[in-house]
Amino acid sequence: MSDTAAFEAHDLGGGLTFLIGTVPAHLVWDAARFDQAWALHPEERPAIHLHGRRVQVPRWQQAYGADYHFSGQTSRALPVPDLLAPLLDWARAAVHPDLNGLLLNWYDGPGHYIGEHHDSTRGMAAGAPIVTLSFGEARTFRLTRGRSPGRAVRDFVAENGAAFVLPRDTNEAWKHAVPKSARYTGRRISVTVRGFTARGG
């Protein structure tokens, strides 16, 4: 990582960590830029294979810069918009130089969430972590490991402007989620930055 001083490492045990920082103030979206980013979301939500059937994802999603493969489907990448390019440049400079692909998720109200999962690492550059930038309504970002009894749960607040760094080995050992809750009534956009060995992931 290029600028470890900007992130606080949380010890998850077993040599695994999760890092928390913030996006520089000039890159945190004001209301106008947030609305511009919100307008980027596709009309249709994607569908994935889950437990042998095809279900609609409870949020909008779109890849930029590099395709992202997950849950039996591919989010085909669009070119990185000018609005998002400064975030990618910052992540490359502050976290890892091989970061080159963005995946945006748009959440609107209590019905939008993402369940517990490990991120797919198909085509990802060795050593490149997974970086998530959060804008809009604050939500819980939950890490989980194992099953009950003895299931480990760690909750972190994804505030407006938060930057989370999930190392590859942590992603393999811990699942993460943005849980569903009736208390969420606003809009949130997550910008997940990954590094791929070639364009198209």
Tab-separated table of C-alpha atoms in Angstrom:
chain	number	residue	atom	x	y	z
A	1	MET	CA	0.000	0.000	0.000
A	2	SER	CA	1.368	3.384	-0.985
A	3	ASP	CA	0.039	5.439	1.937
A	4	THR	CA	-0.577	3.256	4.968
A	5	ALA	CA	-0.655	6.291	7.265
A	6	ALA	CA	-4.034	7.237	5.777
A	7	PHE	CA	-5.663	3.983	6.941
A	8	GLU	CA	-6.318	2.407	10.324
A	9	ALA	CA	-5.756	-1.348	10.435
A	10	HIS	CA	-8.250	-3.482	12.384
A	11	ASP	CA	-6.870	-6.822	13.554
A	12	LEU	CA	-9.239	-9.697	12.716
A	13	GLY	CA	-6.961	-12.378	14.165
A	14	GLY	CA	-4.835	-14.954	12.443
A	15	GLY	CA	-2.746	-12.285	10.746
A	16	LEU	CA	-5.778	-10.898	8.876
A	17	THR	CA	-6.635	-7.212	8.787
A	18	PHE	CA	-9.284	-4.797	7.527
A	19	LEU	CA	-8.298	-1.197	6.865
A	20	ILE	CA	-10.436	1.916	7.224
A	21	GLY	CA	-9.719	5.415	5.938
A	22	THR	CA	-11.449	8.310	4.236
A	23	VAL	CA	-11.554	9.687	0.740
A	24	PRO	CA	-9.819	13.093	0.517
A	25	ALA	CA	-12.296	15.903	1.156
A	26	HIS	CA	-12.070	17.301	-2.371
A	27	LEU	CA	-13.115	13.908	-3.780
A	28	VAL	CA	-16.167	13.431	-1.541
A	29	TRP	CA	-19.204	14.132	-3.694
A	30	ASP	CA	-21.352	17.162	-2.951
A	31	ALA	CA	-25.098	16.915	-3.623
A	32	ALA	CA	-24.732	17.808	-7.297
A	33	ARG	CA	-21.997	15.243	-7.984
A	34	PHE	CA	-23.885	12.602	-6.007
A	35	ASP	CA	-26.928	13.218	-8.214
A	36	GLN	CA	-24.718	12.910	-11.310
A	37	ALA	CA	-23.409	9.582	-10.044
A	38	TRP	CA	-26.922	8.439	-9.165
A	39	ALA	CA	-28.073	9.161	-12.709
A	40	LEU	CA	-25.485	6.666	-13.999
A	41	HIS	CA	-27.320	3.631	-12.654
A	42	PRO	CA	-28.809	1.328	-15.312
A	43	GLU	CA	-32.566	1.019	-15.698
A	44	GLU	CA	-32.594	-2.708	-14.967
A	45	ARG	CA	-31.141	-4.554	-11.995
A	46	PRO	CA	-29.023	-7.621	-12.859
A	47	ALA	CA	-30.053	-11.207	-12.139
A	48	ILE	CA	-27.832	-13.891	-10.622
A	49	HIS	CA	-27.999	-17.635	-9.997
A	50	LEU	CA	-28.755	-18.309	-6.333
A	51	HIS	CA	-29.511	-21.763	-4.909
A	52	GLY	CA	-30.328	-23.124	-8.355
A	53	ARG	CA	-32.623	-20.341	-9.483
A	54	ARG	CA	-32.248	-16.952	-11.132
A	55	VAL	CA	-33.111	-13.981	-8.907
A	56	GLN	CA	-32.913	-10.228	-9.344
A	57	VAL	CA	-30.172	-8.453	-7.419
A	58	PRO	CA	-31.625	-6.056	-4.771
A	59	ARG	CA	-29.685	-3.014	-6.050
A	60	TRP	CA	-28.414	-1.574	-9.336
A	61	GLN	CA	-24.931	-2.446	-10.507
A	62	GLN	CA	-22.487	-1.500	-13.277
A	63	ALA	CA	-18.803	-2.148	-13.970
A	64	TYR	CA	-16.443	0.433	-15.451
A	65	GLY	CA	-12.952	-0.068	-16.859
A	66	ALA	CA	-12.889	-3.886	-16.501
A	67	ASP	CA	-15.565	-6.586	-16.629
A	68	TYR	CA	-16.496	-8.176	-13.310
A	69	HIS	CA	-17.528	-11.846	-13.144
A	70	PHE	CA	-19.600	-13.067	-10.196
A	71	SER	CA	-22.449	-15.465	-9.330
A	72	GLY	CA	-22.692	-16.897	-12.836
A	73	GLN	CA	-22.965	-13.573	-14.621
A	74	THR	CA	-20.730	-10.806	-15.932
A	75	SER	CA	-21.106	-7.070	-15.491
A	76	ARG	CA	-19.764	-5.811	-18.822
A	77	ALA	CA	-17.636	-2.739	-18.320
A	78	LEU	CA	-18.317	0.691	-19.701
A	79	PRO	CA	-15.548	3.290	-20.061
A	80	VAL	CA	-14.695	5.039	-16.794
A	81	PRO	CA	-16.702	8.315	-16.677
A	82	ASP	CA	-14.947	11.602	-15.912
A	83	LEU	CA	-16.853	11.764	-12.613
A	84	LEU	CA	-15.287	8.482	-11.423
A	85	ALA	CA	-11.766	8.831	-12.853
A	86	PRO	CA	-10.421	10.925	-9.906
A	87	LEU	CA	-11.519	8.210	-7.456
A	88	LEU	CA	-9.679	5.551	-9.449
A	89	ASP	CA	-6.577	7.733	-9.673
A	90	TRP	CA	-6.609	8.310	-5.920
A	91	ALA	CA	-7.080	4.613	-5.117
A	92	ARG	CA	-4.162	3.691	-7.373
A	93	ALA	CA	-1.913	6.268	-5.733
A	94	ALA	CA	-2.998	5.686	-2.120
A	95	VAL	CA	-3.627	1.918	-2.080
A	96	HIS	CA	-2.243	-0.104	-5.020
A	97	PRO	CA	-0.990	0.829	-8.517
A	98	ASP	CA	-2.635	-2.167	-10.223
A	99	LEU	CA	-6.187	-1.033	-9.455
A	100	ASN	CA	-7.975	-0.479	-12.762
A	101	GLY	CA	-11.627	-1.559	-12.538
A	102	LEU	CA	-14.660	-0.060	-10.796
A	103	LEU	CA	-17.933	-1.688	-9.799
A	104	LEU	CA	-20.715	0.624	-8.655
A	105	ASN	CA	-23.678	-0.473	-6.558
A	106	TRP	CA	-26.622	1.869	-6.057
A	107	TYR	CA	-28.775	1.347	-2.940
A	108	ASP	CA	-32.138	3.067	-2.495
A	109	GLY	CA	-34.080	2.549	0.719
A	110	PRO	CA	-34.677	-0.462	2.954
A	111	GLY	CA	-35.158	-3.021	0.179
A	112	HIS	CA	-31.651	-2.634	-1.236
A	113	TYR	CA	-28.763	-4.564	0.297
A	114	ILE	CA	-26.037	-7.118	-0.442
A	115	GLY	CA	-25.883	-10.451	1.367
A	116	GLU	CA	-22.878	-12.194	2.873
A	117	HIS	CA	-20.338	-13.213	0.237
A	118	HIS	CA	-16.690	-13.506	-0.730
A	119	ASP	CA	-15.768	-11.312	-3.696
A	120	SER	CA	-14.789	-13.163	-6.848
A	121	THR	CA	-11.061	-12.858	-7.556
A	122	ARG	CA	-11.259	-14.149	-11.129
A	123	GLY	CA	-8.677	-12.345	-13.254
A	124	MET	CA	-7.537	-10.122	-10.396
A	125	ALA	CA	-3.918	-9.015	-10.105
A	126	ALA	CA	-1.918	-10.811	-7.431
A	127	GLY	CA	-1.505	-8.676	-4.342
A	128	ALA	CA	-4.136	-6.106	-5.276
A	129	PRO	CA	-6.690	-5.636	-2.480
A	130	ILE	CA	-10.374	-4.782	-2.831
A	131	VAL	CA	-11.175	-1.141	-2.079
A	132	THR	CA	-14.690	0.131	-1.333
A	133	LEU	CA	-15.561	3.828	-1.285
A	134	SER	CA	-18.923	4.819	0.190
A	135	PHE	CA	-21.070	7.864	-0.610
A	136	GLY	CA	-24.477	8.934	0.645
A	137	GLU	CA	-26.425	7.352	3.487
A	138	ALA	CA	-24.314	5.673	6.167
A	139	ARG	CA	-24.797	1.919	6.312
A	140	THR	CA	-23.377	-1.044	8.186
A	141	PHE	CA	-20.526	-2.896	6.475
A	142	ARG	CA	-20.423	-6.325	8.110
A	143	LEU	CA	-17.637	-8.903	8.140
A	144	THR	CA	-18.508	-12.477	9.139
A	145	ARG	CA	-16.574	-15.694	9.548
A	146	GLY	CA	-17.718	-19.211	10.348
A	147	ARG	CA	-21.098	-20.487	11.485
A	148	SER	CA	-22.969	-20.424	14.780
A	149	PRO	CA	-22.057	-21.240	17.443
A	150	GLY	CA	-18.806	-19.346	17.449
A	151	ARG	CA	-19.599	-17.247	14.387
A	152	ALA	CA	-17.485	-14.077	14.282
A	153	VAL	CA	-19.170	-10.785	13.329
A	154	ARG	CA	-17.483	-7.399	12.978
A	155	ASP	CA	-19.541	-4.328	12.059
A	156	PHE	CA	-18.114	-1.101	10.647
A	157	VAL	CA	-19.953	2.088	9.678
A	158	ALA	CA	-19.726	2.940	5.976
A	159	GLU	CA	-20.101	6.690	6.333
A	160	ASN	CA	-20.179	9.201	3.501
A	161	GLY	CA	-16.596	9.354	2.228
A	162	ALA	CA	-15.436	6.158	3.957
A	163	ALA	CA	-12.715	4.084	2.302
A	164	PHE	CA	-12.363	0.395	3.201
A	165	VAL	CA	-9.475	-1.835	2.120
A	166	LEU	CA	-10.091	-5.596	2.112
A	167	PRO	CA	-6.860	-7.551	1.514
A	168	ARG	CA	-7.113	-10.640	-0.659
A	169	ASP	CA	-6.408	-13.089	2.180
A	170	THR	CA	-9.059	-11.422	4.351
A	171	ASN	CA	-11.601	-11.708	1.526
A	172	GLU	CA	-10.871	-15.418	1.286
A	173	ALA	CA	-11.383	-15.994	5.016
A	174	TRP	CA	-14.170	-13.510	5.853
A	175	LYS	CA	-17.449	-12.808	4.085
A	176	HIS	CA	-18.797	-9.284	3.907
A	177	ALA	CA	-22.245	-7.751	3.496
A	178	VAL	CA	-24.283	-4.560	3.613
A	179	PRO	CA	-27.279	-5.952	5.540
A	180	LYS	CA	-30.923	-5.194	4.884
A	181	SER	CA	-32.625	-2.972	7.462
A	182	ALA	CA	-35.867	-1.026	7.698
A	183	ARG	CA	-33.992	1.926	9.195
A	184	TYR	CA	-32.313	2.704	5.870
A	185	THR	CA	-34.423	5.159	3.893
A	186	GLY	CA	-31.875	7.117	1.851
A	187	ARG	CA	-29.590	6.578	-1.107
A	188	ARG	CA	-26.077	5.132	-1.068
A	189	ILE	CA	-23.517	4.503	-3.797
A	190	SER	CA	-20.564	2.186	-3.262
A	191	VAL	CA	-17.584	2.357	-5.591
A	192	THR	CA	-15.563	-0.868	-5.377
A	193	VAL	CA	-12.112	-0.688	-6.955
A	194	ARG	CA	-10.250	-3.811	-8.035
A	195	GLY	CA	-7.098	-4.619	-10.001
A	196	PHE	CA	-7.294	-6.970	-12.979
A	197	THR	CA	-4.480	-8.500	-14.986
A	198	ALA	CA	-6.057	-7.331	-18.267
A	199	ARG	CA	-8.960	-5.155	-19.317
A	200	GLY	CA	-12.120	-7.172	-19.177
A	201	GLY	CA	-11.131	-8.982	-15.959
